[in-house]
mmCIF file of C-alpha atoms in Angstrom:
data_model
loop_
_atom_site.group_PDB
_atom_site.id
_atom_site.type_symbol
_atom_site.label_atom_id
_atom_site.label_comp_id
_atom_site.label_asym_id
_atom_site.label_seq_id
_atom_site.Cartn_x
_atom_site.Cartn_y
_atom_site.Cartn_z
ATOM 1 C CA MET A 13 56.459 139.699 -150.912
ATOM 2 C CA ALA A 14 57.269 136.953 -148.582
ATOM 3 C CA ASP A 15 58.756 133.711 -149.643
ATOM 4 C CA VAL A 16 56.020 131.378 -151.172
ATOM 5 C CA THR A 17 56.312 127.493 -151.394
ATOM 6 C CA ILE A 18 54.864 126.227 -154.602
ATOM 7 C CA ASP A 19 55.207 122.466 -153.671
ATOM 8 C CA ALA A 20 57.184 121.556 -150.600
ATOM 9 C CA ALA A 21 57.768 117.994 -151.887
ATOM 10 C CA ALA A 22 59.163 119.078 -155.374
ATOM 11 C CA ALA A 23 62.816 119.407 -154.184
ATOM 12 C CA ASN A 24 62.815 115.597 -153.702
ATOM 13 C CA GLY A 25 62.140 115.051 -157.334
ATOM 14 C CA LEU A 26 64.274 118.096 -158.748
ATOM 15 C CA TYR A 27 67.600 116.590 -157.537
ATOM 16 C CA ASN A 28 69.876 116.582 -160.764
ATOM 17 C CA ARG A 29 66.718 116.271 -163.063
ATOM 18 C CA SER A 30 65.835 119.842 -164.276
ATOM 19 C CA LEU A 31 67.842 122.233 -166.280
ATOM 20 C CA ARG A 32 65.062 125.016 -166.702
ATOM 21 C CA GLY A 33 61.623 124.397 -165.276
ATOM 22 C CA GLY A 34 60.710 128.189 -164.804
ATOM 23 C CA ILE A 35 59.068 130.410 -163.799
ATOM 24 C CA PHE A 36 58.118 131.297 -167.163
ATOM 25 C CA TRP A 37 56.263 134.679 -167.009
ATOM 26 C CA THR A 38 53.662 135.627 -169.560
ATOM 27 C CA SER A 39 52.823 138.962 -167.995
ATOM 28 C CA PRO A 40 53.834 140.743 -164.668
ATOM 29 C CA THR A 41 51.227 138.709 -162.878
ATOM 30 C CA VAL A 42 50.598 135.193 -164.819
ATOM 31 C CA GLY A 43 53.537 132.725 -164.645
ATOM 32 C CA TYR A 44 54.170 128.926 -165.071
ATOM 33 C CA VAL A 45 56.563 126.623 -163.292
ATOM 34 C CA VAL A 46 57.207 123.116 -164.590
ATOM 35 C CA TYR A 47 58.628 120.395 -162.213
ATOM 36 C CA LEU A 48 58.589 116.794 -161.433
ATOM 37 C CA ASN A 49 56.457 116.150 -158.320
ATOM 38 C CA PHE A 50 56.802 113.621 -155.417
ATOM 39 C CA THR A 51 54.942 110.816 -157.319
ATOM 40 C CA GLN A 52 57.150 111.349 -160.488
ATOM 41 C CA ASP A 53 54.543 113.143 -162.441
ATOM 42 C CA LEU A 54 55.722 115.892 -164.694
ATOM 43 C CA VAL A 55 53.344 118.629 -163.816
ATOM 44 C CA TYR A 56 52.995 122.562 -164.133
ATOM 45 C CA ARG A 57 51.454 125.113 -161.869
ATOM 46 C CA LYS A 58 50.195 128.549 -162.797
ATOM 47 C CA THR A 59 49.993 131.796 -160.892
ATOM 48 C CA ALA A 60 47.763 134.675 -161.806
ATOM 49 C CA ASP A 61 48.653 137.123 -159.001
ATOM 50 C CA GLY A 62 52.482 137.385 -159.435
ATOM 51 C CA GLY A 63 53.507 134.215 -157.495
ATOM 52 C CA ALA A 64 51.633 134.896 -154.184
ATOM 53 C CA ASN A 65 49.366 131.908 -154.759
ATOM 54 C CA TRP A 66 49.829 129.043 -157.099
ATOM 55 C CA GLY A 67 46.940 126.736 -158.569
ATOM 56 C CA ALA A 68 46.876 123.010 -158.303
ATOM 57 C CA ALA A 69 49.333 120.898 -160.020
ATOM 58 C CA GLN A 70 48.299 119.894 -163.594
ATOM 59 C CA VAL A 71 49.815 116.841 -165.160
ATOM 60 C CA VAL A 72 51.951 117.115 -168.324
ATOM 61 C CA ALA A 73 53.225 113.658 -168.330
ATOM 62 C CA ALA A 74 51.843 110.976 -165.793
ATOM 63 C CA ALA A 75 54.268 109.010 -163.750
ATOM 64 C CA ALA A 76 53.561 105.721 -165.586
ATOM 65 C CA ALA A 77 54.826 107.286 -168.752
ATOM 66 C CA CYS A 78 57.319 109.625 -167.335
ATOM 67 C CA ASN A 79 59.589 109.030 -164.280
ATOM 68 C CA ALA A 80 61.818 111.726 -165.855
ATOM 69 C CA VAL A 81 65.384 111.395 -165.069
ATOM 70 C CA SER A 82 65.873 114.706 -166.860
ATOM 71 C CA TYR A 83 63.689 117.287 -168.247
ATOM 72 C CA ASP A 84 64.010 120.889 -169.729
ATOM 73 C CA CYS A 85 61.857 123.721 -170.956
ATOM 74 C CA TRP A 86 61.954 126.500 -173.409
ATOM 75 C CA ALA A 87 59.208 129.047 -173.854
ATOM 76 C CA ASP A 88 58.515 130.705 -177.380
ATOM 77 C CA TRP A 89 59.031 134.074 -175.954
ATOM 78 C CA GLN A 90 62.648 133.397 -174.898
ATOM 79 C CA THR A 91 63.542 133.277 -178.658
ATOM 80 C CA SER A 92 64.253 136.836 -179.903
ATOM 81 C CA GLY A 93 61.196 137.923 -182.195
ATOM 82 C CA ASP A 94 58.866 134.876 -181.258
ATOM 83 C CA ALA A 95 55.553 135.897 -179.910
ATOM 84 C CA GLY A 96 54.298 132.225 -179.512
ATOM 85 C CA THR A 97 52.557 131.034 -176.330
ATOM 86 C CA LYS A 98 54.130 127.435 -175.910
ATOM 87 C CA ILE A 99 56.487 126.222 -173.364
ATOM 88 C CA HIS A 100 58.388 123.335 -175.021
ATOM 89 C CA ILE A 101 59.381 120.343 -172.649
ATOM 90 C CA ALA A 102 61.731 117.573 -173.459
ATOM 91 C CA TYR A 103 62.182 114.723 -170.892
ATOM 92 C CA ILE A 104 63.845 111.574 -170.677
ATOM 93 C CA SER A 105 61.449 108.757 -169.417
ATOM 94 C CA ILE A 106 62.980 105.634 -167.692
ATOM 95 C CA ASP A 107 59.484 104.217 -167.681
ATOM 96 C CA LEU A 108 59.225 104.139 -171.408
ATOM 97 C CA ASN A 109 63.036 104.166 -172.190
ATOM 98 C CA GLN A 110 62.487 107.146 -174.431
ATOM 99 C CA ILE A 111 63.259 110.781 -174.952
ATOM 100 C CA ARG A 112 59.989 112.629 -175.495
ATOM 101 C CA TYR A 113 58.544 116.112 -176.311
ATOM 102 C CA VAL A 114 55.333 117.754 -175.212
ATOM 103 C CA TYR A 115 54.123 121.249 -174.944
ATOM 104 C CA LEU A 116 52.019 123.567 -172.704
ATOM 105 C CA ASP A 117 50.175 126.190 -174.635
ATOM 106 C CA THR A 118 49.826 129.142 -172.368
ATOM 107 C CA SER A 119 46.897 130.653 -174.455
ATOM 108 C CA ASP A 120 44.537 127.944 -173.127
ATOM 109 C CA ASP A 121 46.607 125.986 -170.662
ATOM 110 C CA SER A 122 46.393 122.895 -172.782
ATOM 111 C CA VAL A 123 48.858 120.140 -172.985
ATOM 112 C CA ALA A 124 49.614 118.356 -176.167
ATOM 113 C CA GLY A 125 52.176 116.953 -178.695
ATOM 114 C CA ASP A 126 53.442 114.014 -176.641
ATOM 115 C CA ASP A 127 55.952 112.843 -179.365
ATOM 116 C CA LEU A 128 58.859 110.386 -179.547
ATOM 117 C CA ILE A 129 62.207 112.078 -180.085
ATOM 118 C CA GLU A 130 64.486 108.994 -179.553
ATOM 119 C CA ALA A 131 64.005 105.392 -178.250
ATOM 120 C CA CYS A 132 66.879 104.202 -175.996
ATOM 121 C CA GLN A 133 69.788 102.907 -178.124
ATOM 122 C CA GLY A 134 71.932 99.904 -177.134
ATOM 123 C CA THR A 135 70.262 97.694 -174.649
ATOM 124 C CA GLY A 136 66.955 99.556 -174.856
ATOM 125 C CA THR A 137 66.875 100.347 -171.242
ATOM 126 C CA ILE A 138 67.958 103.722 -169.908
ATOM 127 C CA GLN A 139 70.178 103.319 -166.770
ATOM 128 C CA ALA A 140 68.522 104.775 -163.708
ATOM 129 C CA ALA A 141 70.767 105.303 -160.689
ATOM 130 C CA ALA A 142 71.551 107.807 -158.053
ATOM 131 C CA GLY A 143 73.095 110.891 -159.278
ATOM 132 C CA TYR A 144 71.844 111.161 -162.740
ATOM 133 C CA GLY A 145 74.778 113.177 -163.681
ATOM 134 C CA TYR A 146 75.116 111.266 -166.999
ATOM 135 C CA THR A 147 71.524 111.702 -168.204
ATOM 136 C CA THR A 148 70.516 115.038 -169.282
ATOM 137 C CA VAL A 149 68.318 116.701 -171.921
ATOM 138 C CA SER A 150 68.267 120.292 -173.155
ATOM 139 C CA ILE A 151 65.626 121.942 -175.591
ATOM 140 C CA SER A 152 65.695 125.300 -177.184
ATOM 141 C CA LYS A 153 64.029 127.132 -180.148
ATOM 142 C CA THR A 154 65.902 128.961 -182.989
ATOM 143 C CA ARG A 155 64.980 132.327 -184.511
ATOM 144 C CA GLY A 156 64.245 130.363 -187.732
ATOM 145 C CA GLY A 157 61.534 128.569 -185.622
ATOM 146 C CA ASN A 158 63.140 125.105 -185.423
ATOM 147 C CA LEU A 159 63.185 123.286 -182.097
ATOM 148 C CA VAL A 160 66.423 121.728 -181.026
ATOM 149 C CA VAL A 161 67.052 119.076 -178.493
ATOM 150 C CA ALA A 162 70.463 117.739 -177.325
ATOM 151 C CA LEU A 163 70.702 114.808 -174.920
ATOM 152 C CA GLU A 164 73.041 112.435 -173.125
ATOM 153 C CA TYR A 165 72.092 109.177 -171.514
ATOM 154 C CA ARG A 166 73.396 105.731 -170.848
ATOM 155 C CA ASP A 167 71.931 102.291 -171.284
ATOM 156 C CA SER A 168 72.191 99.354 -168.975
ATOM 157 C CA THR A 169 75.802 98.037 -170.302
ATOM 158 C CA PRO A 170 76.631 101.190 -169.495
ATOM 159 C CA THR A 171 77.251 102.736 -172.859
ATOM 160 C CA TYR A 172 76.838 106.376 -173.396
ATOM 161 C CA PHE A 173 74.803 107.952 -175.990
ATOM 162 C CA ASN A 174 74.755 111.634 -177.121
ATOM 163 C CA SER A 175 72.307 112.807 -179.702
ATOM 164 C CA PHE A 176 71.176 116.012 -181.214
ATOM 165 C CA TYR A 177 67.768 116.521 -183.089
ATOM 166 C CA THR A 178 65.939 119.116 -184.839
ATOM 167 C CA SER A 179 62.243 119.650 -185.785
ATOM 168 C CA PRO A 180 60.482 122.247 -187.889
ATOM 169 C CA ASP A 181 56.977 121.502 -186.570
ATOM 170 C CA ALA A 182 57.534 119.662 -182.946
ATOM 171 C CA ASP A 183 56.276 116.379 -184.678
ATOM 172 C CA THR A 184 58.981 115.224 -186.941
ATOM 173 C CA TRP A 185 62.337 114.798 -185.275
ATOM 174 C CA THR A 186 65.682 114.525 -187.363
ATOM 175 C CA SER A 187 68.818 113.368 -185.925
ATOM 176 C CA LYS A 188 71.900 115.556 -186.744
ATOM 177 C CA THR A 189 74.814 113.203 -185.766
#
């Protein structure tokens, strides 16, 4: 198959922002990719023909509540022994000055669970500047079923913050400092 462009404008929004955005394959022909589009919406696209064609972008988190300076994804099936259908997404929103969690359920292509993990500490304003190298978030799922999120960001002082959270249900997040 020849190279296929999923979204020509996505590269502008991906600079230093995504750790793992996919492609997440649920079968040899069905796959999902998560990315920040040109207007700063966090979106996903789906293919049903092995990547030859991609559907329209579907919003995961709209720009007014997102403008993610970093995001990361983890699919249930990436965890050994897990047959779940969710792609878990953690992102750092400079619009809300929060670190948030949302998921995409690939069984019905629904997006839900937009939950707060942490509000910006310190001044309450996440520093946004070129490079973003100091702002990152990572999400994973343990074999025991807990979600884990590690993050680093700095506020406007600038003071750096590093946090680690776990959740048994993707709703209640506990800091593990």
